[in-house]
């Protein structure tokens, strides 16, 4: 692992690091904020999974999460959204290829050799983090935005007991029924739609739900509402009687202005679960 940069922030350290990934067969980059409390021992960890076109940098710079994490004494990790490099397959469209890993394990060419983002986020990167930094593996929560909200919800529901809480900002809720999902899942996973189901948050909610507190915020002025399909998740939560909050925030769009507005509440929501 190599240190790209480390900057003092809110009494802690915001770092950027690269490491060779066996799963993605390339170097991967992530941001990690450690609060001052990490100097005295392991701290809880909140994952932030970013959306389409983003790198590790977007939420790290724009969300304002470090201030609230420092006050709560929790770490923040900002993974990249895909493998990258000249040898990594790409596409001219913004919603496929580099910057658009969709947090799945690709099985189709030309994506399969590098696009193993599900296992990277759930296995390889955790091993890197918990072996190299003062982080408490037993105290994890997860959140994300848009494509990253899809990733946060599906991963949280697929690993019972790992995450104490889950939240999402404007998540892609029902990708198997959306143009933000059907296109990418066909490319990455093939035409057999049975292989898509483990990556659909609405289908997972109907099947198993989440074993902890859940918070979803969605802007009513989001320009991508038809693609996100929040109503499908809301209906699935209600049908399952899932504990949690699904909030439609009047007038907010899909941008980081929306995320930063409610980030304090999301960090506090997770901090309550992580310190319980």
PDB file of C-alpha atoms in Angstrom:
ATOM      1  CA  UNK A   1       0.000   0.000   0.000  1.00  0.00           C
ATOM      2  CA  UNK A   2       1.218   3.501  -0.857  1.00  0.00           C
ATOM      3  CA  UNK A   3       0.296   6.810   0.739  1.00  0.00           C
ATOM      4  CA  UNK A   4      -0.767   9.376  -1.860  1.00  0.00           C
ATOM      5  CA  UNK A   5      -1.503  12.148   0.638  1.00  0.00           C
ATOM      6  CA  UNK A   6      -2.369  12.778   4.282  1.00  0.00           C
ATOM      7  CA  UNK A   7      -3.934  16.040   5.470  1.00  0.00           C
ATOM      8  CA  UNK A   8      -4.947  17.217   8.925  1.00  0.00           C
ATOM      9  CA  UNK A   9      -8.716  17.669   9.123  1.00  0.00           C
ATOM     10  CA  UNK A  10     -10.947  18.357  12.139  1.00  0.00           C
ATOM     11  CA  UNK A  11      -8.277  17.068  14.483  1.00  0.00           C
ATOM     12  CA  UNK A  12      -7.889  13.828  12.541  1.00  0.00           C
ATOM     13  CA  UNK A  13      -6.233  12.794   9.289  1.00  0.00           C
ATOM     14  CA  UNK A  14      -7.738  12.571   5.805  1.00  0.00           C
ATOM     15  CA  UNK A  15      -5.601  10.209   3.775  1.00  0.00           C
ATOM     16  CA  UNK A  16      -5.603   8.884   0.226  1.00  0.00           C
ATOM     17  CA  UNK A  17      -3.983   5.509  -0.442  1.00  0.00           C
ATOM     18  CA  UNK A  18      -3.415   3.090  -3.317  1.00  0.00           C
ATOM     19  CA  UNK A  19      -2.889  -0.652  -3.182  1.00  0.00           C
ATOM     20  CA  UNK A  20      -2.583  -3.504  -5.673  1.00  0.00           C
ATOM     21  CA  UNK A  21      -5.859  -5.403  -5.992  1.00  0.00           C
ATOM     22  CA  UNK A  22      -5.715  -9.078  -6.860  1.00  0.00           C
ATOM     23  CA  UNK A  23      -9.452  -9.179  -7.525  1.00  0.00           C
ATOM     24  CA  UNK A  24      -9.553  -6.173  -9.857  1.00  0.00           C
ATOM     25  CA  UNK A  25      -6.084  -6.858 -11.295  1.00  0.00           C
ATOM     26  CA  UNK A  26      -5.023  -3.214 -11.044  1.00  0.00           C
ATOM     27  CA  UNK A  27      -4.115  -0.606  -8.477  1.00  0.00           C
ATOM     28  CA  UNK A  28      -7.104   0.686  -6.524  1.00  0.00           C
ATOM     29  CA  UNK A  29      -7.434   3.980  -4.653  1.00  0.00           C
ATOM     30  CA  UNK A  30      -9.424   4.860  -1.542  1.00  0.00           C
ATOM     31  CA  UNK A  31      -9.784   7.765   0.847  1.00  0.00           C
ATOM     32  CA  UNK A  32      -9.799   7.188   4.596  1.00  0.00           C
ATOM     33  CA  UNK A  33     -10.562   9.686   7.340  1.00  0.00           C
ATOM     34  CA  UNK A  34      -9.423   8.775  10.827  1.00  0.00           C
ATOM     35  CA  UNK A  35     -10.646  10.963  13.707  1.00  0.00           C
ATOM     36  CA  UNK A  36      -8.374  12.038  16.546  1.00  0.00           C
ATOM     37  CA  UNK A  37      -9.726   9.203  18.696  1.00  0.00           C
ATOM     38  CA  UNK A  38      -7.947   6.693  16.420  1.00  0.00           C
ATOM     39  CA  UNK A  39      -4.670   7.739  18.048  1.00  0.00           C
ATOM     40  CA  UNK A  40      -5.839   5.904  21.180  1.00  0.00           C
ATOM     41  CA  UNK A  41      -7.215   2.747  19.593  1.00  0.00           C
ATOM     42  CA  UNK A  42      -9.577   1.304  16.958  1.00  0.00           C
ATOM     43  CA  UNK A  43     -12.614   3.397  15.987  1.00  0.00           C
ATOM     44  CA  UNK A  44     -15.884   2.403  14.278  1.00  0.00           C
ATOM     45  CA  UNK A  45     -16.016   2.639  10.484  1.00  0.00           C
ATOM     46  CA  UNK A  46     -18.625   4.162   8.156  1.00  0.00           C
ATOM     47  CA  UNK A  47     -18.394   3.200   4.480  1.00  0.00           C
ATOM     48  CA  UNK A  48     -19.445   5.731   1.811  1.00  0.00           C
ATOM     49  CA  UNK A  49     -20.034   4.252  -1.655  1.00  0.00           C
ATOM     50  CA  UNK A  50     -20.166   6.870  -4.414  1.00  0.00           C
ATOM     51  CA  UNK A  51     -22.246   7.076  -7.572  1.00  0.00           C
ATOM     52  CA  UNK A  52     -21.802   7.073 -11.331  1.00  0.00           C
ATOM     53  CA  UNK A  53     -18.756   8.944 -12.727  1.00  0.00           C
ATOM     54  CA  UNK A  54     -17.318   9.454  -9.227  1.00  0.00           C
ATOM     55  CA  UNK A  55     -13.937   8.439  -7.857  1.00  0.00           C
ATOM     56  CA  UNK A  56     -12.876   8.185  -4.208  1.00  0.00           C
ATOM     57  CA  UNK A  57     -12.483  11.964  -4.293  1.00  0.00           C
ATOM     58  CA  UNK A  58     -16.028  13.278  -4.823  1.00  0.00           C
ATOM     59  CA  UNK A  59     -17.660  12.487  -1.489  1.00  0.00           C
ATOM     60  CA  UNK A  60     -14.369  12.905   0.334  1.00  0.00           C
ATOM     61  CA  UNK A  61     -14.181  16.543  -0.814  1.00  0.00           C
ATOM     62  CA  UNK A  62     -17.841  17.544  -1.252  1.00  0.00           C
ATOM     63  CA  UNK A  63     -19.928  15.786   1.393  1.00  0.00           C
ATOM     64  CA  UNK A  64     -18.579  17.506   4.507  1.00  0.00           C
ATOM     65  CA  UNK A  65     -18.769  14.181   6.330  1.00  0.00           C
ATOM     66  CA  UNK A  66     -15.411  14.501   8.107  1.00  0.00           C
ATOM     67  CA  UNK A  67     -16.624  17.247  10.430  1.00  0.00           C
ATOM     68  CA  UNK A  68     -19.449  15.131  11.781  1.00  0.00           C
ATOM     69  CA  UNK A  69     -17.379  11.942  11.846  1.00  0.00           C
ATOM     70  CA  UNK A  70     -14.703  13.726  13.883  1.00  0.00           C
ATOM     71  CA  UNK A  71     -17.274  14.809  16.451  1.00  0.00           C
ATOM     72  CA  UNK A  72     -18.689  11.279  16.603  1.00  0.00           C
ATOM     73  CA  UNK A  73     -15.289   9.588  16.726  1.00  0.00           C
ATOM     74  CA  UNK A  74     -15.814   7.364  13.696  1.00  0.00           C
ATOM     75  CA  UNK A  75     -13.696   6.639  10.624  1.00  0.00           C
ATOM     76  CA  UNK A  76     -14.856   7.139   7.035  1.00  0.00           C
ATOM     77  CA  UNK A  77     -13.747   5.180   4.005  1.00  0.00           C
ATOM     78  CA  UNK A  78     -14.365   6.404   0.456  1.00  0.00           C
ATOM     79  CA  UNK A  79     -13.612   3.597  -2.059  1.00  0.00           C
ATOM     80  CA  UNK A  80     -13.342   4.176  -5.787  1.00  0.00           C
ATOM     81  CA  UNK A  81     -16.333   3.184  -7.897  1.00  0.00           C
ATOM     82  CA  UNK A  82     -14.504   0.887 -10.333  1.00  0.00           C
ATOM     83  CA  UNK A  83     -11.156  -0.494 -11.413  1.00  0.00           C
ATOM     84  CA  UNK A  84      -9.138   1.917 -13.544  1.00  0.00           C
ATOM     85  CA  UNK A  85      -6.200   1.967 -15.923  1.00  0.00           C
ATOM     86  CA  UNK A  86      -5.265   1.678 -19.568  1.00  0.00           C
ATOM     87  CA  UNK A  87      -5.618  -2.110 -19.395  1.00  0.00           C
ATOM     88  CA  UNK A  88      -9.127  -1.944 -17.872  1.00  0.00           C
ATOM     89  CA  UNK A  89     -12.139  -2.214 -20.200  1.00  0.00           C
ATOM     90  CA  UNK A  90     -14.157   0.965 -20.653  1.00  0.00           C
ATOM     91  CA  UNK A  91     -17.102   2.365 -22.578  1.00  0.00           C
ATOM     92  CA  UNK A  92     -17.867   5.742 -24.133  1.00  0.00           C
ATOM     93  CA  UNK A  93     -21.083   5.980 -22.088  1.00  0.00           C
ATOM     94  CA  UNK A  94     -20.811   7.515 -18.625  1.00  0.00           C
ATOM     95  CA  UNK A  95     -22.929   4.772 -17.058  1.00  0.00           C
ATOM     96  CA  UNK A  96     -20.849   1.752 -18.071  1.00  0.00           C
ATOM     97  CA  UNK A  97     -17.209   0.871 -17.574  1.00  0.00           C
ATOM     98  CA  UNK A  98     -14.708   2.893 -15.589  1.00  0.00           C
ATOM     99  CA  UNK A  99     -16.532   5.008 -13.008  1.00  0.00           C
ATOM    100  CA  UNK A 100     -19.563   2.730 -13.246  1.00  0.00           C
ATOM    101  CA  UNK A 101     -18.719  -0.555 -11.549  1.00  0.00           C
ATOM    102  CA  UNK A 102     -22.223  -0.900 -10.051  1.00  0.00           C
ATOM    103  CA  UNK A 103     -20.762  -2.903  -7.139  1.00  0.00           C
ATOM    104  CA  UNK A 104     -21.236  -6.253  -8.894  1.00  0.00           C
ATOM    105  CA  UNK A 105     -18.950  -9.146  -9.817  1.00  0.00           C
ATOM    106  CA  UNK A 106     -18.896  -9.147 -13.620  1.00  0.00           C
ATOM    107  CA  UNK A 107     -19.071 -12.500 -15.376  1.00  0.00           C
ATOM    108  CA  UNK A 108     -19.041 -11.315 -18.989  1.00  0.00           C
ATOM    109  CA  UNK A 109     -16.275 -10.184 -21.353  1.00  0.00           C
ATOM    110  CA  UNK A 110     -14.624  -7.710 -21.496  1.00  0.00           C
ATOM    111  CA  UNK A 111     -15.562  -6.795 -17.910  1.00  0.00           C
ATOM    112  CA  UNK A 112     -14.927  -9.996 -15.968  1.00  0.00           C
ATOM    113  CA  UNK A 113     -11.110  -9.704 -15.619  1.00  0.00           C
ATOM    114  CA  UNK A 114     -11.302  -6.435 -13.649  1.00  0.00           C
ATOM    115  CA  UNK A 115     -14.852  -5.574 -12.572  1.00  0.00           C
ATOM    116  CA  UNK A 116     -15.111  -7.573  -9.349  1.00  0.00           C
ATOM    117  CA  UNK A 117     -16.379  -4.696  -7.244  1.00  0.00           C
ATOM    118  CA  UNK A 118     -18.707  -6.717  -4.985  1.00  0.00           C
ATOM    119  CA  UNK A 119     -15.900  -8.909  -3.697  1.00  0.00           C
ATOM    120  CA  UNK A 120     -13.518  -5.954  -3.629  1.00  0.00           C
ATOM    121  CA  UNK A 121     -15.810  -3.940  -1.330  1.00  0.00           C
ATOM    122  CA  UNK A 122     -16.926  -6.861   0.836  1.00  0.00           C
ATOM    123  CA  UNK A 123     -13.674  -8.835   1.091  1.00  0.00           C
ATOM    124  CA  UNK A 124     -10.428  -7.424  -0.286  1.00  0.00           C
ATOM    125  CA  UNK A 125     -10.647  -3.789   0.803  1.00  0.00           C
ATOM    126  CA  UNK A 126     -11.877  -4.675   4.331  1.00  0.00           C
ATOM    127  CA  UNK A 127      -8.837  -6.934   4.722  1.00  0.00           C
ATOM    128  CA  UNK A 128      -6.592  -4.031   3.723  1.00  0.00           C
ATOM    129  CA  UNK A 129      -8.310  -1.564   6.047  1.00  0.00           C
ATOM    130  CA  UNK A 130      -8.522  -3.682   9.172  1.00  0.00           C
ATOM    131  CA  UNK A 131      -4.951  -4.929   8.873  1.00  0.00           C
ATOM    132  CA  UNK A 132      -3.371  -1.505   8.289  1.00  0.00           C
ATOM    133  CA  UNK A 133      -5.427   1.023  10.264  1.00  0.00           C
ATOM    134  CA  UNK A 134      -6.880   1.369  13.797  1.00  0.00           C
ATOM    135  CA  UNK A 135     -10.443   0.431  12.829  1.00  0.00           C
ATOM    136  CA  UNK A 136     -12.917  -1.735  14.740  1.00  0.00           C
ATOM    137  CA  UNK A 137     -14.112  -4.522  12.451  1.00  0.00           C
ATOM    138  CA  UNK A 138     -16.986  -5.307  14.818  1.00  0.00           C
ATOM    139  CA  UNK A 139     -18.434  -1.779  14.418  1.00  0.00           C
ATOM    140  CA  UNK A 140     -19.246  -1.016  10.783  1.00  0.00           C
ATOM    141  CA  UNK A 141     -22.049   0.868   9.034  1.00  0.00           C
ATOM    142  CA  UNK A 142     -22.556   1.717   5.370  1.00  0.00           C
ATOM    143  CA  UNK A 143     -24.074   4.475   3.238  1.00  0.00           C
ATOM    144  CA  UNK A 144     -23.894   5.675  -0.354  1.00  0.00           C
ATOM    145  CA  UNK A 145     -25.323   7.861  -3.092  1.00  0.00           C
ATOM    146  CA  UNK A 146     -27.202   6.819  -6.239  1.00  0.00           C
ATOM    147  CA  UNK A 147     -25.258   3.843  -7.667  1.00  0.00           C
ATOM    148  CA  UNK A 148     -23.463   3.807  -4.314  1.00  0.00           C
ATOM    149  CA  UNK A 149     -26.787   3.813  -2.494  1.00  0.00           C
ATOM    150  CA  UNK A 150     -27.689   0.718  -4.490  1.00  0.00           C
ATOM    151  CA  UNK A 151     -24.379  -0.801  -3.423  1.00  0.00           C
ATOM    152  CA  UNK A 152     -24.826   0.124   0.235  1.00  0.00           C
ATOM    153  CA  UNK A 153     -28.337  -1.322   0.457  1.00  0.00           C
ATOM    154  CA  UNK A 154     -27.591  -4.568  -1.380  1.00  0.00           C
ATOM    155  CA  UNK A 155     -24.370  -5.227   0.523  1.00  0.00           C
ATOM    156  CA  UNK A 156     -25.935  -4.450   3.904  1.00  0.00           C
ATOM    157  CA  UNK A 157     -28.828  -6.836   3.282  1.00  0.00           C
ATOM    158  CA  UNK A 158     -26.518  -9.554   1.957  1.00  0.00           C
ATOM    159  CA  UNK A 159     -24.214  -9.678   4.996  1.00  0.00           C
ATOM    160  CA  UNK A 160     -26.448 -10.004   8.066  1.00  0.00           C
ATOM    161  CA  UNK A 161     -24.702  -8.913  11.223  1.00  0.00           C
ATOM    162  CA  UNK A 162     -21.809  -7.123   9.530  1.00  0.00           C
ATOM    163  CA  UNK A 163     -23.292  -3.619   9.417  1.00  0.00           C
ATOM    164  CA  UNK A 164     -25.025  -2.058  12.392  1.00  0.00           C
ATOM    165  CA  UNK A 165     -26.942   0.432  10.218  1.00  0.00           C
ATOM    166  CA  UNK A 166     -27.449   1.354   6.569  1.00  0.00           C
ATOM    167  CA  UNK A 167     -28.488   4.564   4.848  1.00  0.00           C
ATOM    168  CA  UNK A 168     -28.644   5.888   1.315  1.00  0.00           C
ATOM    169  CA  UNK A 169     -28.992   9.135  -0.582  1.00  0.00           C
ATOM    170  CA  UNK A 170     -31.162   8.828  -3.723  1.00  0.00           C
ATOM    171  CA  UNK A 171     -30.290   5.148  -4.287  1.00  0.00           C
ATOM    172  CA  UNK A 172     -30.956   3.188  -7.452  1.00  0.00           C
ATOM    173  CA  UNK A 173     -33.654   1.137  -5.775  1.00  0.00           C
ATOM    174  CA  UNK A 174     -34.883  -1.319  -8.395  1.00  0.00           C
ATOM    175  CA  UNK A 175     -32.206  -1.699 -11.104  1.00  0.00           C
ATOM    176  CA  UNK A 176     -33.679  -4.870 -12.617  1.00  0.00           C
ATOM    177  CA  UNK A 177     -36.698  -2.749 -13.608  1.00  0.00           C
ATOM    178  CA  UNK A 178     -34.787   0.390 -14.620  1.00  0.00           C
ATOM    179  CA  UNK A 179     -32.644   1.604 -17.517  1.00  0.00           C
ATOM    180  CA  UNK A 180     -30.058   2.248 -14.766  1.00  0.00           C
ATOM    181  CA  UNK A 181     -29.578  -1.415 -14.141  1.00  0.00           C
ATOM    182  CA  UNK A 182     -30.891  -3.450 -17.050  1.00  0.00           C
ATOM    183  CA  UNK A 183     -28.246  -2.038 -19.412  1.00  0.00           C
ATOM    184  CA  UNK A 184     -25.392  -2.513 -16.963  1.00  0.00           C
ATOM    185  CA  UNK A 185     -26.517  -5.885 -15.598  1.00  0.00           C
ATOM    186  CA  UNK A 186     -26.840  -7.250 -19.152  1.00  0.00           C
ATOM    187  CA  UNK A 187     -23.319  -6.080 -19.939  1.00  0.00           C
ATOM    188  CA  UNK A 188     -21.706  -7.216 -16.692  1.00  0.00           C
ATOM    189  CA  UNK A 189     -23.762 -10.305 -15.834  1.00  0.00           C
ATOM    190  CA  UNK A 190     -25.319 -11.531 -19.084  1.00  0.00           C
ATOM    191  CA  UNK A 191     -28.903 -11.955 -20.186  1.00  0.00           C
ATOM    192  CA  UNK A 192     -30.030 -14.418 -17.504  1.00  0.00           C
ATOM    193  CA  UNK A 193     -32.017 -12.123 -15.221  1.00  0.00           C
ATOM    194  CA  UNK A 194     -31.868 -14.651 -12.382  1.00  0.00           C
ATOM    195  CA  UNK A 195     -28.239 -13.598 -11.909  1.00  0.00           C
ATOM    196  CA  UNK A 196     -29.314  -9.978 -11.453  1.00  0.00           C
ATOM    197  CA  UNK A 197     -31.557 -10.470  -8.398  1.00  0.00           C
ATOM    198  CA  UNK A 198     -28.793 -10.478  -5.725  1.00  0.00           C
ATOM    199  CA  UNK A 199     -27.915  -6.937  -6.817  1.00  0.00           C
ATOM    200  CA  UNK A 200     -31.399  -5.421  -6.610  1.00  0.00           C
ATOM    201  CA  UNK A 201     -32.217  -3.675  -3.315  1.00  0.00           C
ATOM    202  CA  UNK A 202     -35.986  -3.876  -3.766  1.00  0.00           C
ATOM    203  CA  UNK A 203     -35.877  -7.611  -4.454  1.00  0.00           C
ATOM    204  CA  UNK A 204     -33.593  -8.146  -1.462  1.00  0.00           C
ATOM    205  CA  UNK A 205     -35.924  -6.123   0.744  1.00  0.00           C
ATOM    206  CA  UNK A 206     -38.843  -8.321  -0.289  1.00  0.00           C
ATOM    207  CA  UNK A 207     -36.768 -11.459   0.315  1.00  0.00           C
ATOM    208  CA  UNK A 208     -34.876 -10.753   3.548  1.00  0.00           C
ATOM    209  CA  UNK A 209     -34.850  -7.083   4.624  1.00  0.00           C
ATOM    210  CA  UNK A 210     -32.196  -5.580   6.891  1.00  0.00           C
ATOM    211  CA  UNK A 211     -31.491  -6.572  10.474  1.00  0.00           C
ATOM    212  CA  UNK A 212     -30.847  -3.060  11.798  1.00  0.00           C
ATOM    213  CA  UNK A 213     -31.854   0.602  11.476  1.00  0.00           C
ATOM    214  CA  UNK A 214     -32.286   1.973   7.947  1.00  0.00           C
ATOM    215  CA  UNK A 215     -32.526   5.532   6.597  1.00  0.00           C
ATOM    216  CA  UNK A 216     -33.152   6.585   2.980  1.00  0.00           C
ATOM    217  CA  UNK A 217     -33.359  10.180   1.768  1.00  0.00           C
ATOM    218  CA  UNK A 218     -34.685  11.010  -1.704  1.00  0.00           C
ATOM    219  CA  UNK A 219     -35.142  14.476  -3.212  1.00  0.00           C
ATOM    220  CA  UNK A 220     -38.516  15.233  -4.806  1.00  0.00           C
ATOM    221  CA  UNK A 221     -36.848  17.358  -7.506  1.00  0.00           C
ATOM    222  CA  UNK A 222     -34.331  14.654  -8.423  1.00  0.00           C
ATOM    223  CA  UNK A 223     -33.916  14.689 -12.194  1.00  0.00           C
ATOM    224  CA  UNK A 224     -33.400  10.908 -12.218  1.00  0.00           C
ATOM    225  CA  UNK A 225     -36.478   9.803 -10.253  1.00  0.00           C
ATOM    226  CA  UNK A 226     -37.788   7.592 -13.070  1.00  0.00           C
ATOM    227  CA  UNK A 227     -34.482   5.718 -13.114  1.00  0.00           C
ATOM    228  CA  UNK A 228     -34.095   5.463  -9.343  1.00  0.00           C
ATOM    229  CA  UNK A 229     -37.588   4.042  -8.676  1.00  0.00           C
ATOM    230  CA  UNK A 230     -37.836   4.986  -4.982  1.00  0.00           C
ATOM    231  CA  UNK A 231     -41.497   3.994  -4.903  1.00  0.00           C
ATOM    232  CA  UNK A 232     -40.515   0.352  -5.426  1.00  0.00           C
ATOM    233  CA  UNK A 233     -38.307   0.347  -2.335  1.00  0.00           C
ATOM    234  CA  UNK A 234     -40.872   2.236  -0.262  1.00  0.00           C
ATOM    235  CA  UNK A 235     -43.531  -0.311  -1.182  1.00  0.00           C
ATOM    236  CA  UNK A 236     -41.192  -3.218  -0.410  1.00  0.00           C
ATOM    237  CA  UNK A 237     -40.295  -1.743   2.989  1.00  0.00           C
ATOM    238  CA  UNK A 238     -43.955  -1.212   3.835  1.00  0.00           C
ATOM    239  CA  UNK A 239     -44.936  -4.709   2.666  1.00  0.00           C
ATOM    240  CA  UNK A 240     -42.193  -6.289   4.762  1.00  0.00           C
ATOM    241  CA  UNK A 241     -42.837  -3.893   7.664  1.00  0.00           C
ATOM    242  CA  UNK A 242     -39.154  -3.056   7.645  1.00  0.00           C
ATOM    243  CA  UNK A 243     -38.058  -0.792  10.457  1.00  0.00           C
ATOM    244  CA  UNK A 244     -36.570   2.415   9.123  1.00  0.00           C
ATOM    245  CA  UNK A 245     -37.250   5.803   7.583  1.00  0.00           C
ATOM    246  CA  UNK A 246     -37.823   6.617   3.920  1.00  0.00           C
ATOM    247  CA  UNK A 247     -37.933  10.415   3.559  1.00  0.00           C
ATOM    248  CA  UNK A 248     -38.911  12.385   0.468  1.00  0.00           C
ATOM    249  CA  UNK A 249     -37.090  15.710   0.826  1.00  0.00           C
ATOM    250  CA  UNK A 250     -39.046  18.489  -0.895  1.00  0.00           C
ATOM    251  CA  UNK A 251     -37.236  20.400  -3.626  1.00  0.00           C
ATOM    252  CA  UNK A 252     -33.879  18.598  -3.465  1.00  0.00           C
ATOM    253  CA  UNK A 253     -32.173  17.217  -6.573  1.00  0.00           C
ATOM    254  CA  UNK A 254     -29.509  14.545  -7.158  1.00  0.00           C
ATOM    255  CA  UNK A 255     -26.460  16.695  -6.435  1.00  0.00           C
ATOM    256  CA  UNK A 256     -23.904  16.900  -3.638  1.00  0.00           C
ATOM    257  CA  UNK A 257     -25.794  19.937  -2.337  1.00  0.00           C
ATOM    258  CA  UNK A 258     -28.507  17.433  -1.406  1.00  0.00           C
ATOM    259  CA  UNK A 259     -25.990  15.034   0.147  1.00  0.00           C
ATOM    260  CA  UNK A 260     -24.170  17.691   2.175  1.00  0.00           C
ATOM    261  CA  UNK A 261     -27.473  19.094   3.463  1.00  0.00           C
ATOM    262  CA  UNK A 262     -28.408  15.820   5.163  1.00  0.00           C
ATOM    263  CA  UNK A 263     -24.957  14.370   5.809  1.00  0.00           C
ATOM    264  CA  UNK A 264     -24.910  15.503   9.446  1.00  0.00           C
ATOM    265  CA  UNK A 265     -28.141  13.589  10.102  1.00  0.00           C
ATOM    266  CA  UNK A 266     -26.825  10.461   8.385  1.00  0.00           C
ATOM    267  CA  UNK A 267     -23.545  10.469  10.301  1.00  0.00           C
ATOM    268  CA  UNK A 268     -25.441  10.983  13.575  1.00  0.00           C
ATOM    269  CA  UNK A 269     -27.816   8.148  12.608  1.00  0.00           C
ATOM    270  CA  UNK A 270     -24.881   5.791  12.073  1.00  0.00           C
ATOM    271  CA  UNK A 271     -22.939   7.029  15.098  1.00  0.00           C
ATOM    272  CA  UNK A 272     -25.870   6.114  17.350  1.00  0.00           C
ATOM    273  CA  UNK A 273     -25.769   2.541  16.045  1.00  0.00           C
ATOM    274  CA  UNK A 274     -21.981   2.269  16.023  1.00  0.00           C
ATOM    275  CA  UNK A 275     -21.617   3.438  19.616  1.00  0.00           C
ATOM    276  CA  UNK A 276     -24.566   1.443  20.951  1.00  0.00           C
TER     277      UNK A 276
END
